[in-house]
XYZ file of C-alpha atoms in Angstrom:
766
model
C -11.016 -32.643 43.543
C -9.682 -31.091 40.333
C -5.900 -31.094 40.102
C -4.236 -27.760 39.220
C -2.656 -27.457 35.801
C 0.936 -28.711 35.905
C 3.386 -25.850 35.630
C 7.120 -25.534 36.171
C 9.401 -22.567 36.578
C 10.460 -21.156 33.206
C 13.592 -23.014 32.123
C 15.346 -19.836 31.048
C 14.623 -17.992 34.283
C 15.523 -21.046 36.392
C 18.866 -21.378 34.591
C 19.565 -17.669 35.037
C 18.906 -17.847 38.758
C 21.170 -20.876 39.163
C 23.992 -19.238 37.236
C 23.575 -15.993 39.186
C 23.984 -17.921 42.456
C 27.197 -19.502 41.152
C 28.541 -16.131 40.037
C 27.720 -14.605 43.430
C 29.719 -17.444 45.011
C 32.770 -16.421 43.006
C 32.574 -18.896 40.111
C 33.443 -17.837 36.578
C 30.295 -18.406 34.490
C 29.043 -17.253 31.094
C 25.341 -16.363 31.198
C 24.107 -17.817 27.883
C 20.892 -19.535 28.992
C 18.403 -16.682 28.640
C 17.949 -13.995 26.032
C 17.889 -11.034 28.396
C 19.672 -8.170 26.651
C 22.626 -6.982 28.710
C 22.666 -3.325 27.653
C 22.030 -0.070 29.545
C 18.811 1.911 29.267
C 18.852 4.700 26.704
C 19.235 7.942 28.731
C 16.346 9.689 26.976
C 14.099 6.730 27.745
C 15.127 6.797 31.397
C 14.327 10.513 31.529
C 10.813 9.934 30.147
C 10.173 7.290 32.792
C 11.412 9.536 35.595
C 9.291 12.443 34.369
C 6.163 10.262 34.487
C 6.747 8.792 37.961
C 3.932 10.925 39.355
C 1.337 9.239 37.111
C -0.247 6.844 39.587
C -3.820 6.199 38.408
C -4.925 2.981 36.728
C -5.833 4.407 33.348
C -7.609 2.517 30.534
C -7.319 -1.282 30.623
C -6.164 -1.319 26.980
C -3.455 1.262 27.644
C -3.142 5.008 27.342
C -4.273 6.692 24.096
C -0.734 8.020 23.575
C 0.843 4.580 23.807
C -1.740 2.937 21.573
C -1.344 5.669 18.943
C 2.447 5.387 19.052
C 2.323 1.593 18.737
C -0.077 1.850 15.782
C 2.357 4.221 14.053
C 5.232 1.841 14.755
C 3.388 -0.982 12.983
C 2.244 1.208 10.105
C 5.870 2.124 9.407
C 6.474 -1.609 9.020
C 3.744 -2.032 6.473
C 0.873 -3.233 8.679
C -2.613 -1.746 8.752
C -2.889 -0.494 12.330
C -5.213 1.885 14.151
C -4.992 2.845 17.845
C -8.356 1.227 18.630
C -6.939 -2.151 17.567
C -3.989 -1.912 19.997
C -3.951 -3.332 23.525
C -1.038 -2.707 25.894
C 0.003 -4.872 28.808
C 2.783 -5.591 31.323
C 5.018 -7.330 28.806
C 4.218 -9.134 25.555
C 4.416 -12.410 27.520
C 1.263 -11.414 29.433
C -0.458 -10.438 26.205
C 0.406 -13.776 24.592
C -1.249 -15.616 27.468
C -4.264 -13.313 27.394
C -4.635 -13.901 23.644
C -4.542 -17.684 24.089
C -7.167 -17.402 26.833
C -9.372 -15.037 24.821
C -9.272 -17.197 21.685
C -9.847 -20.446 23.565
C -9.302 -23.974 22.313
C -6.023 -25.759 21.714
C -2.903 -24.060 20.390
C -0.506 -25.112 17.626
C 3.116 -24.178 18.390
C 6.290 -24.689 16.344
C 8.747 -27.436 17.244
C 11.143 -26.163 18.536
C 9.624 -23.073 20.148
C 10.067 -20.699 23.079
C 9.673 -22.413 26.444
C 6.534 -20.496 27.522
C 4.133 -21.144 24.632
C 3.216 -24.694 25.656
C 3.255 -23.788 29.351
C 0.829 -20.922 28.773
C -1.493 -23.209 26.817
C -1.526 -25.604 29.758
C -2.269 -22.763 32.184
C -5.197 -21.781 29.949
C -6.523 -25.336 30.137
C -5.575 -26.114 26.542
C -3.275 -28.529 24.771
C -0.256 -27.442 22.751
C 0.046 -29.286 19.443
C 3.689 -29.248 18.344
C 4.252 -29.058 14.587
C 7.784 -29.199 13.139
C 9.305 -26.290 11.237
C 10.962 -26.412 7.844
C 14.785 -26.621 7.822
C 16.313 -23.196 8.396
C 12.889 -21.586 8.972
C 12.405 -21.915 12.710
C 9.496 -20.120 14.323
C 6.832 -21.021 11.740
C 5.196 -24.473 11.661
C 5.501 -26.175 8.289
C 2.187 -25.174 6.607
C 1.669 -28.638 5.091
C 2.361 -30.360 8.409
C 0.048 -27.835 10.074
C -2.855 -28.929 7.896
C -2.255 -32.578 8.697
C -1.888 -31.979 12.437
C -4.997 -29.813 12.784
C -7.184 -32.176 10.764
C -5.930 -35.139 12.754
C -6.531 -33.311 16.048
C -10.058 -32.354 15.092
C -10.785 -35.892 13.957
C -9.648 -37.023 17.424
C -12.004 -34.592 19.142
C -9.524 -31.804 19.908
C -10.343 -28.151 19.200
C -7.293 -26.257 17.838
C -8.201 -22.600 17.268
C -4.881 -20.767 17.066
C -1.333 -21.173 15.809
C 1.671 -19.357 17.305
C 4.583 -18.164 15.162
C 7.792 -16.375 16.175
C 9.333 -13.894 13.712
C 12.332 -13.815 14.029
C 12.639 -17.012 16.008
C 13.635 -17.931 19.516
C 15.362 -20.436 19.918
C 16.888 -20.852 16.446
C 17.689 -17.286 15.384
C 16.095 -18.133 12.018
C 13.872 -15.822 9.972
C 11.234 -17.738 8.026
C 10.926 -16.739 4.380
C 8.046 -14.497 3.286
C 6.747 -17.343 1.110
C 6.570 -19.739 4.062
C 4.812 -17.056 6.139
C 2.349 -16.514 3.287
C 1.668 -20.242 3.066
C 1.151 -20.368 6.828
C -1.369 -17.515 6.591
C -3.216 -19.303 3.788
C -3.326 -22.526 5.800
C -4.640 -20.631 8.840
C -7.404 -19.113 6.725
C -8.242 -22.531 5.269
C -8.337 -24.119 8.758
C -10.044 -21.119 10.433
C -7.168 -20.595 12.867
C -6.186 -17.330 14.508
C -2.479 -16.575 14.041
C -0.640 -15.273 17.110
C 2.557 -13.708 15.771
C 5.208 -13.042 18.428
C 7.343 -10.311 16.825
C 9.318 -9.174 19.863
C 12.574 -9.610 17.884
C 11.421 -7.941 14.648
C 13.896 -5.042 14.998
C 16.836 -7.415 15.449
C 17.081 -8.753 11.888
C 20.689 -8.008 10.965
C 19.960 -6.971 7.375
C 17.163 -4.359 7.466
C 16.746 -4.792 3.702
C 15.251 -8.248 4.320
C 13.013 -7.913 7.400
C 10.853 -10.653 8.826
C 7.505 -10.779 7.020
C 4.540 -10.650 9.388
C 1.564 -12.951 8.739
C -0.529 -9.803 9.262
C 0.616 -8.778 5.781
C -1.131 -11.819 4.323
C -4.024 -12.471 6.718
C -4.740 -9.254 8.651
C -8.274 -10.386 9.475
C -7.014 -13.277 11.642
C -3.589 -12.259 12.949
C -2.715 -11.008 16.427
C 0.740 -9.361 16.486
C 2.587 -8.911 19.776
C 5.720 -6.889 20.436
C 7.422 -4.670 22.943
C 10.628 -2.977 23.993
C 12.224 -5.844 25.925
C 14.599 -6.911 23.167
C 15.216 -3.936 20.890
C 15.744 -1.445 23.758
C 16.794 -3.854 26.535
C 14.169 -2.885 29.137
C 12.939 -6.347 30.080
C 12.510 -5.289 33.697
C 10.053 -2.567 32.753
C 7.483 -5.151 31.590
C 5.807 -3.377 28.732
C 4.228 -4.920 25.649
C 1.651 -4.208 22.959
C -0.664 -6.308 20.815
C -2.239 -5.456 17.467
C -5.615 -7.181 17.086
C -7.050 -8.312 13.742
C -9.156 -6.108 11.525
C -12.870 -6.647 10.982
C -15.794 -7.665 13.249
C -14.118 -10.861 14.474
C -11.035 -8.875 15.432
C -13.095 -6.382 17.428
C -14.807 -9.217 19.297
C -11.432 -10.777 20.092
C -10.157 -7.404 21.323
C -13.096 -7.087 23.693
C -12.443 -10.564 25.121
C -8.714 -9.878 25.486
C -9.387 -6.592 27.291
C -11.798 -8.427 29.583
C -9.078 -10.974 30.424
C -6.634 -8.128 31.039
C -9.070 -6.346 33.345
C -9.205 -9.429 35.576
C -5.416 -9.993 35.679
C -3.437 -6.726 35.482
C -6.124 -3.985 35.380
C -3.912 -1.671 33.315
C -0.251 -1.348 32.331
C 2.005 0.689 34.668
C 1.359 4.367 33.920
C 4.966 5.702 34.044
C 6.199 2.878 31.831
C 3.431 3.625 29.329
C 4.658 7.217 29.021
C 8.205 6.079 28.283
C 6.977 3.375 25.901
C 4.884 5.874 23.918
C 8.018 7.953 23.376
C 9.987 4.877 22.272
C 7.359 3.590 19.852
C 7.295 7.022 18.167
C 10.909 6.172 17.175
C 12.690 9.531 17.445
C 16.234 9.564 16.006
C 17.955 8.719 19.291
C 15.797 5.593 19.666
C 16.351 4.349 16.121
C 20.080 5.011 16.468
C 20.239 2.979 19.692
C 18.296 0.090 18.133
C 20.599 0.130 15.104
C 23.706 0.113 17.320
C 22.334 -2.777 19.383
C 21.460 -4.708 16.230
C 25.007 -4.319 14.917
C 26.445 -5.425 18.253
C 24.230 -8.505 18.421
C 25.088 -9.444 14.854
C 28.836 -9.113 15.273
C 29.059 -11.078 18.512
C 26.555 -13.827 17.737
C 28.207 -14.513 14.378
C 31.648 -14.646 15.983
C 30.367 -17.211 18.495
C 28.658 -19.103 15.658
C 32.054 -19.434 13.968
C 33.422 -21.042 17.131
C 30.611 -23.588 17.189
C 31.065 -24.546 13.545
C 34.854 -24.628 13.910
C 34.372 -27.171 16.700
C 32.304 -29.362 14.378
C 28.702 -28.408 15.218
C 26.069 -27.863 12.537
C 24.469 -24.420 12.519
C 22.154 -22.491 10.214
C 23.360 -19.059 9.039
C 22.612 -16.506 11.744
C 20.232 -13.830 10.459
C 18.673 -12.306 13.552
C 18.449 -12.121 17.354
C 21.178 -13.229 19.757
C 20.412 -16.957 19.608
C 22.306 -19.952 18.292
C 20.826 -23.448 17.957
C 23.793 -25.715 17.173
C 23.498 -29.445 16.484
C 26.405 -31.520 17.854
C 25.448 -34.714 16.023
C 28.813 -34.796 14.165
C 30.481 -34.931 17.611
C 28.325 -37.756 19.001
C 31.271 -40.165 19.264
C 33.688 -37.889 21.191
C 30.787 -36.663 23.335
C 29.924 -40.259 24.246
C 33.408 -40.510 25.744
C 32.318 -37.694 28.066
C 29.199 -39.665 28.986
C 26.980 -37.422 26.849
C 24.232 -39.137 24.817
C 21.422 -36.544 24.879
C 21.037 -32.829 24.465
C 20.081 -32.509 28.116
C 23.294 -34.249 29.180
C 25.298 -31.982 26.861
C 23.745 -28.844 28.360
C 24.424 -30.183 31.854
C 28.069 -30.892 30.989
C 28.607 -27.387 29.624
C 26.823 -25.740 32.531
C 28.116 -27.826 35.434
C 31.692 -28.508 34.335
C 32.515 -25.391 32.339
C 30.148 -22.716 33.673
C 28.750 -22.189 30.181
C 25.030 -21.709 30.784
C 22.978 -23.090 27.895
C 19.636 -24.891 27.479
C 18.947 -28.260 25.862
C 16.637 -28.529 22.853
C 14.316 -30.615 25.029
C 13.327 -27.396 26.848
C 11.997 -26.080 23.523
C 9.774 -29.067 22.813
C 12.239 -31.345 21.030
C 12.847 -35.001 21.874
C 15.691 -35.562 24.361
C 17.838 -37.577 21.950
C 19.176 -34.918 19.525
C 22.420 -33.252 20.594
C 21.031 -29.776 20.120
C 21.026 -26.814 22.463
C 20.335 -23.100 22.532
C 22.923 -20.504 23.439
C 22.290 -16.755 23.802
C 25.082 -14.199 23.391
C 23.247 -11.131 24.706
C 24.939 -11.182 28.136
C 28.512 -11.102 26.816
C 28.732 -7.324 26.360
C 30.085 -6.481 29.793
C 29.076 -6.520 33.451
C 28.907 -2.728 33.866
C 27.029 0.023 32.075
C 30.343 1.581 31.027
C 31.490 -1.615 29.341
C 28.130 -2.106 27.669
C 28.173 1.438 26.297
C 31.675 0.806 24.974
C 30.423 -2.347 23.252
C 27.628 -0.391 21.574
C 30.065 2.234 20.287
C 32.924 -0.082 19.274
C 33.860 -0.363 15.606
C 34.490 -4.049 16.307
C 33.210 -5.275 19.695
C 35.570 -8.259 19.509
C 38.464 -5.863 20.014
C 37.206 -5.175 23.538
C 39.121 -7.410 25.972
C 36.107 -8.585 28.011
C 34.141 -9.633 24.918
C 37.208 -11.235 23.354
C 37.843 -13.139 26.603
C 34.288 -14.533 26.611
C 34.497 -15.617 22.972
C 37.910 -17.207 23.568
C 36.514 -19.034 26.597
C 33.660 -20.426 24.471
C 36.207 -21.580 21.900
C 38.237 -23.310 24.601
C 35.203 -25.089 26.051
C 34.014 -26.283 22.645
C 37.481 -27.601 21.871
C 37.301 -29.659 25.069
C 34.088 -31.329 23.831
C 35.889 -32.677 20.769
C 38.744 -34.062 22.882
C 38.299 -37.437 24.650
C 38.573 -37.080 28.420
C 41.838 -38.059 30.053
C 41.563 -41.155 32.293
C 43.874 -42.513 34.985
C 45.059 -45.317 32.694
C 45.963 -42.874 29.981
C 47.859 -39.978 31.558
C 47.842 -36.665 29.781
C 50.960 -35.773 27.811
C 53.170 -33.065 29.249
C 52.586 -30.708 26.349
C 49.614 -28.394 26.454
C 46.627 -29.239 24.269
C 46.091 -26.789 21.456
C 42.606 -25.747 20.444
C 41.437 -26.232 16.853
C 42.107 -23.249 14.606
C 39.208 -20.870 14.073
C 38.042 -20.669 10.494
C 38.244 -17.366 8.665
C 35.315 -15.128 9.404
C 32.889 -15.167 6.509
C 30.861 -12.155 7.544
C 32.210 -8.646 7.035
C 32.572 -6.927 10.410
C 29.694 -4.615 11.222
C 30.970 -1.247 12.387
C 29.278 1.167 14.745
C 27.652 3.994 12.858
C 26.237 6.839 14.827
C 29.006 8.527 12.915
C 30.416 5.529 11.114
C 34.179 5.020 10.995
C 35.694 4.409 7.602
C 36.263 0.772 6.556
C 39.762 -0.581 7.002
C 41.030 -1.007 3.443
C 44.769 -0.904 3.078
C 45.054 -1.607 -0.642
C 43.144 1.396 -2.109
C 44.049 0.233 -5.591
C 42.252 3.006 -7.435
C 44.439 5.584 -5.726
C 47.593 3.679 -6.668
C 46.759 3.617 -10.355
C 47.992 6.422 -12.624
C 45.713 9.421 -12.873
C 43.337 8.808 -15.753
C 41.734 11.082 -18.300
C 38.442 12.744 -17.415
C 35.790 13.992 -19.807
C 32.795 16.232 -19.243
C 30.101 17.831 -21.371
C 28.441 21.178 -20.816
C 26.314 23.855 -22.409
C 28.023 27.205 -23.084
C 26.280 30.095 -24.830
C 23.527 27.744 -26.033
C 25.887 25.196 -27.616
C 27.303 21.846 -26.555
C 30.973 21.565 -25.593
C 33.332 18.983 -24.134
C 36.234 19.395 -21.751
C 39.013 16.942 -20.937
C 40.182 17.832 -17.480
C 38.429 18.498 -14.190
C 37.914 22.240 -13.742
C 39.762 24.086 -11.011
C 37.423 26.439 -9.109
C 37.942 30.016 -10.262
C 40.227 29.030 -13.147
C 39.433 29.393 -16.884
C 38.045 26.374 -18.779
C 39.238 25.037 -22.122
C 36.345 23.605 -24.115
C 35.859 21.987 -27.531
C 32.672 22.269 -29.580
C 30.849 18.968 -30.111
C 27.507 18.131 -31.697
C 24.933 15.890 -30.097
C 26.073 12.277 -30.513
C 29.627 13.144 -31.536
C 31.281 11.767 -28.427
C 29.211 8.589 -28.581
C 30.367 8.027 -32.156
C 34.000 8.551 -31.167
C 33.747 6.033 -28.324
C 32.341 3.463 -30.742
C 35.155 4.062 -33.222
C 38.040 4.480 -30.770
C 40.447 1.815 -29.605
C 41.219 3.645 -26.357
C 40.145 6.824 -24.510
C 43.123 8.808 -25.749
C 41.818 8.341 -29.316
C 38.525 10.005 -28.354
C 40.276 13.028 -26.899
C 42.681 13.289 -29.841
C 39.875 13.089 -32.419
C 37.885 15.915 -30.811
C 40.919 18.164 -30.348
C 42.017 17.577 -33.963
C 38.739 18.863 -35.435
C 37.646 21.602 -33.026
C 39.378 24.786 -31.990
C 39.754 25.282 -28.267
C 37.514 27.862 -26.627
C 38.749 29.413 -23.410
C 36.012 30.393 -20.934
C 37.604 32.936 -18.628
C 34.741 32.827 -16.145
C 35.204 29.099 -15.592
C 32.372 27.016 -14.191
C 30.211 30.075 -13.516
C 29.512 30.487 -17.254
C 28.579 26.908 -18.164
C 25.839 24.392 -17.376
C 27.047 20.835 -16.909
C 25.322 17.944 -18.676
C 25.216 14.267 -17.676
C 28.113 12.643 -19.549
C 27.171 11.357 -23.044
C 23.467 12.052 -22.482
C 21.836 12.512 -25.914
C 19.401 15.363 -26.520
C 16.771 12.714 -27.250
C 16.885 11.507 -23.687
C 14.630 8.558 -24.508
C 17.700 7.052 -26.174
C 19.363 6.760 -22.772
C 18.573 4.165 -20.140
C 19.263 4.187 -16.390
C 19.313 0.845 -14.586
C 21.236 -1.002 -11.914
C 21.999 -4.157 -9.992
C 20.641 -4.861 -6.504
C 22.447 -6.382 -3.514
C 25.889 -6.632 -5.076
C 27.950 -5.334 -2.126
C 29.752 -7.823 0.109
C 28.158 -6.249 3.190
C 24.824 -7.734 2.036
C 26.113 -11.323 2.197
C 26.872 -13.648 5.091
C 29.821 -15.273 3.314
C 32.704 -14.297 1.096
C 32.603 -15.204 -2.621
C 34.401 -18.404 -3.547
C 36.704 -18.358 -6.548
C 35.275 -20.518 -9.313
C 31.745 -20.813 -7.877
C 28.893 -20.796 -10.380
C 27.745 -17.291 -11.262
C 24.164 -16.523 -10.241
C 23.059 -13.153 -11.556
C 21.968 -10.571 -8.978
C 18.626 -8.800 -9.254
C 18.441 -5.974 -11.755
C 16.116 -2.964 -11.898
C 15.022 -0.415 -14.491
C 15.349 3.067 -12.991
C 14.214 5.279 -15.857
C 15.229 7.127 -19.004
C 17.946 9.720 -19.446
C 15.568 12.550 -18.575
C 15.511 11.228 -14.987
C 19.177 12.003 -14.392
C 19.934 14.928 -12.111
C 23.230 16.745 -11.570
C 24.821 17.984 -8.343
C 22.854 20.984 -7.108
C 19.557 19.826 -8.624
C 16.720 18.796 -6.294
C 16.006 15.056 -6.036
C 12.242 14.621 -6.138
C 10.651 11.717 -4.262
C 6.954 10.810 -3.944
C 5.134 12.745 -1.245
C 4.129 9.498 0.452
C 7.585 7.946 0.484
C 7.870 5.353 3.244
C 11.625 5.415 3.975
C 14.199 6.817 1.549
C 17.782 5.594 1.329
C 20.785 7.217 -0.324
C 22.987 4.838 -2.314
C 26.433 6.068 -3.418
C 27.262 3.932 -6.432
C 29.576 3.587 -9.399
C 27.788 4.290 -12.701
C 29.249 2.477 -15.704
C 28.469 4.128 -19.049
C 27.968 2.113 -22.243
C 27.216 3.189 -25.826
C 25.691 0.701 -28.274
C 27.158 0.667 -31.780
C 25.152 0.307 -35.000
C 24.940 -3.447 -34.493
C 23.709 -3.024 -30.910
C 26.980 -4.115 -29.327
C 27.591 -2.268 -26.043
C 30.880 -0.352 -25.963
C 32.196 0.633 -22.558
C 33.019 4.370 -22.355
C 33.986 4.919 -18.726
C 32.492 5.442 -15.309
C 31.162 8.138 -13.055
C 29.373 8.227 -9.692
C 25.750 8.555 -8.688
C 23.261 8.598 -5.849
C 20.547 6.021 -6.513
C 17.977 7.497 -4.138
C 15.073 5.107 -3.639
C 12.231 4.223 -1.259
C 13.576 1.183 0.567
C 10.633 1.281 2.974
C 8.238 0.550 0.122
C 10.437 -2.312 -1.033
C 10.465 -3.780 2.471
C 6.696 -3.610 2.710
C 6.441 -5.671 -0.440
C 9.520 -6.719 -2.478
C 7.207 -6.991 -5.477
C 6.834 -3.213 -5.340
C 10.520 -2.682 -6.055
C 9.804 -1.038 -9.463
C 7.775 1.601 -7.585
C 10.470 2.130 -4.961
C 12.906 3.084 -7.727
C 10.678 5.880 -9.063
C 12.838 8.538 -7.417
C 15.330 10.919 -9.041
C 18.980 9.868 -9.396
C 21.922 12.240 -9.121
C 24.967 11.677 -11.309
C 28.332 13.415 -11.476
C 29.195 15.180 -14.778
C 32.709 13.678 -14.918
C 33.299 10.577 -17.028
C 36.481 8.770 -15.950
C 38.040 7.148 -19.010
C 39.331 3.960 -17.457
C 38.325 0.491 -16.346
C 35.750 0.168 -13.541
C 37.479 1.202 -10.313
C 38.766 -1.375 -7.857
C 38.336 0.833 -4.809
C 35.986 3.742 -4.284
C 35.773 5.292 -0.838
C 34.169 8.373 0.587
C 31.682 9.774 3.048
C 28.002 10.666 3.077
C 26.730 13.641 5.061
C 23.019 14.365 5.486
C 22.163 17.866 6.669
C 18.870 18.939 8.189
C 18.151 22.598 8.842
C 21.799 23.434 8.149
C 23.249 20.981 10.678
C 24.694 17.508 10.178
C 22.030 14.932 11.061
C 23.898 11.783 9.959
C 27.205 10.884 8.379
C 29.105 7.740 7.564
C 31.608 6.240 5.128
C 30.986 4.081 2.082
C 33.011 1.729 -0.078
C 31.679 0.711 -3.488
C 34.524 -0.246 -5.825
C 34.812 -3.668 -7.436
C 36.875 -4.983 -4.516
C 33.853 -4.359 -2.280
C 31.477 -6.338 -4.514
C 30.400 -9.931 -4.102
C 30.129 -10.381 -7.880
C 32.628 -9.741 -10.654
C 31.622 -6.704 -12.683
C 32.379 -8.372 -16.006
C 30.213 -11.370 -15.152
C 27.249 -9.153 -14.260
C 27.620 -7.018 -17.375
C 28.085 -9.959 -19.746
C 24.945 -11.593 -18.403
C 22.903 -8.393 -18.613
C 23.822 -7.576 -22.195
C 22.736 -10.986 -23.399
C 19.206 -9.530 -23.411
C 18.304 -8.131 -26.867
C 16.118 -5.387 -25.348
C 19.282 -3.689 -24.074
C 21.114 -3.840 -27.413
C 19.227 -1.253 -29.403
C 21.649 0.614 -31.724
C 22.662 4.037 -30.397
C 21.390 3.441 -26.860
C 23.393 5.046 -24.030
C 23.169 2.979 -20.854
C 24.036 4.164 -17.321
C 24.473 1.103 -15.121
C 24.549 1.511 -11.312
C 26.186 -0.970 -8.974
C 27.784 -1.402 -5.586
C 25.622 0.292 -2.901
C 27.106 -0.086 0.590
C 25.213 0.056 3.900
C 23.738 3.544 4.344
C 21.881 5.863 6.715
C 18.727 3.722 6.686
C 20.656 0.805 8.146
C 21.569 3.006 11.111
C 17.917 3.769 11.762
C 18.128 7.279 10.266
C 15.174 8.442 8.134
C 15.632 11.006 5.359
C 13.101 13.844 5.563
C 11.736 16.400 3.124
C 14.321 19.165 2.678
C 17.349 17.148 3.814
C 20.561 17.725 1.853
C 22.575 14.639 0.889
C 26.247 15.221 0.120
C 28.288 12.330 -1.247
C 32.008 13.036 -1.117
C 33.810 10.456 -3.261
C 37.145 11.373 -1.725
C 39.086 8.658 -3.546
C 38.266 10.354 -6.872
C 37.759 14.005 -5.887
C 34.055 14.065 -6.772
C 31.267 15.619 -4.701
C 27.519 15.258 -5.331
C 25.219 17.421 -3.200
C 21.448 17.460 -3.673
C 18.438 18.486 -1.642
C 15.580 15.998 -1.279
C 12.103 17.272 -2.137
C 8.962 15.272 -1.370
C 6.476 15.735 -4.201
C 6.694 17.790 -7.365
C 7.344 21.525 -6.873
C 4.717 24.270 -7.290
C 1.300 23.483 -8.731
C 2.544 20.428 -10.617
C 2.347 18.434 -7.381
C-alpha cells in the first residue's frame, strides 16, 4: 500500500495557535512567530466586500474579468508585461503556489533558507525540494552559480528539477536580492530550462520605494510565474485572495491551462465577494495606496527599532530593507547561551518561547541545519490588540511613542539582555542590586513619519533662520530690456531696478570677492529705475541665465538626503560620490507660474523640492560659486524604477526654479511644505527638509568631485546644480496626474514655487 506524503502542520500556524492558547490562559506573550499583519481592514475595502455579499455563483475558474484586469494593471504599473488573459486568481497566493508546482511538475529548487511551505508543498505534489543556498544579504534567491551546480548534479542523479522558487522581498530574512542577482538567476533558469516561480507577496513592503524588488519577470518573462495578493500589503490574510501572472508565449499559455485545470479540481473558483473587493484594491485608488504607504512606514519603523535591540544584544543582522521579518544570528553569543543550555537554533527558539513568551521560529524550520543559532522574528503583531490601537499606530508620527508598542520593544530588549547574562545558580546567589540591561545603540535610521498629511520634521536648530538676512538678487525683463534688482519685491510695492546687459552679472561674480561687491558694481554704473507698477510690469528670468541658453547647464545629484540611507554618515569616512544626472540646458528651466511639461506616457511623476546651487565658470573654466536658489526637479520616478538604466529618460521633464538668487553659502537648513491640488482641492500635502544638515554627503565634497571633470569647466558656462530631495508624495503612494498643481512653499526662506503639470506638449505640437 502506498504511504501518504509526509506532511506536518505549518510551523508558523502551529506556533501561532500555541501562543494564542497561552495568551487566552492569561500569560503575557509576544506573537512574533508568524508574519500575519496585525492591522485593521481599510474601511473602503470592507464596504466593497459587504456590497458584494450577494454574489453567490461560482464564476470563472480563473477569476472574474474585473479582478484579472485590475491585477494586470497592478503589474503593468510595476513594469511587467501583463494582460488579463495571463492572470489566474485563487483563494490566496499560497494555493496558487501549490497549483503552479503541480502544473509544472518535476522537482522544485527552493532557497535555503526559505518560507516553511515551499518544501512542504513540493512534497504534497509528489516532488522533491532541492535546497540551494542564497548569497549573503540576498535571501530569497538561490545563488545562481550554486543553482547551476545543484540542478546539473540532480539531473545526473536521475532527478527532474523543472522549477525554481524565489521570494522577493524575502521571508524569512527580510532581504531584497539585488537586481543583478535576480538577472543572473533568470539567465541561469533560461540556461537550465527552469520555470521561475516568483513569490512577490511582499513587493509593496520595500521600505524605500525608490529601490523596489526587481522581479525575474523583467528579465525572463517567457518563463516566470509571479504570485501576489493582498494578505501582506492590506492585511486581509483571512480573506484568502491571491493572483498569479503566467508567462508570455505559447509555453506560458499551456502552463496557464494546466494551472486552471488544477484549480478547477481543488477550489473551483475564488470567493465571489472577495474578488469584487480585490478588484477594487488592485486598481489602487488613492485611499488604498495611502493605506499601503502608511503600513509600510509603520513596518519599517518598528522592525528597525527591534533590529537595533537584537544588534545591541550582540546578534548579527543584515540591514532591514523590507517586510516585518528579522533573521538574527546569535553566534557571537554562543558561549553565554551555552550556560543557558542552548546549543542549537531550535533550543534558542524554545528558550525564548517557553521561558519568556517571545514567540519566534528557529532557522531549522526554514530549511537550515539545526546547529546555527539563527531564528526568525516577525514584528507585525506588535501594533496593538485592538483596531483603535492599530489605527493609532498607522497614524503616529513615531509609533514608538505609543505606550503599547514601546512596552513590547522594551520587553524584547529585556529578554535579549537576559540571553547575554549567565543564569543564576543556587551556588552563586544573585546580588541584591538589580541587573541593568545593556544600553541601546543610537538609532541609525531616520524615523519615518506618517504622511497622509505629513507632520513637519523635528529640527530644533534651523540654522539658516538664525543667520543674518542675506542679500538677494533677481533678474527680469522690463520694457524689452534686461534689469537686475537687489531685494525681494513686496507685492503691490514699486520696484527699484538697474539696467544690465546679458552676461554682466556673470562677469561681476567672476571678478568679485564677495556678493556685496557685485551689488556695488552694478549700482555704481547704472541709474536706478523705479517701476511703480511693481511685479505686474516685469517678467522674471531665471537668475544668471544667459540669452544663449545653451551656455547654461542643469544637472543634479541623486540620493543625497539622509532619509535615503539606513545609517548616519560617519565623520572621516571615505567619500564615495553619489550618482549624478544631466537634466538639460538652460532653456529647460521654468519659472513659478509656468506649466511643467511631462511626457504623455509618464509612469509615475515625483516632485522634488531641492536647493539649486549656481556656478559661473571664469575664462579659465574655473567654477565660481554665485549663490543658491530653489527648484522643483520634477521627474518620472516610475520609469526609473522600471529600469534604473532609463534614468536619463526619467529626467526629461521640465524643472521649475525660483527667480531669487540668495547671495550666501549653501543653506544649512531649508524647510517647507508641498501642496498638490487637483480640481482646486488639496489632494496631498507634506513637509520637506533639504538643507545641508539634511544631507548624507558634504556639499563641498560633492562639488569638488564633480568639477574635476573637464567637460563641466567650459569657460563662461553657467551651471545650476540640484541637490537634497527629501521623501515626497510618491513615497506616500500618491500619484501626480495631468493638470495637478504643485506648490512648494520654502517657508524658511520666504519663497513659493507653484506650477501646473501638463502631460504632453500643448496644442498641435504634441
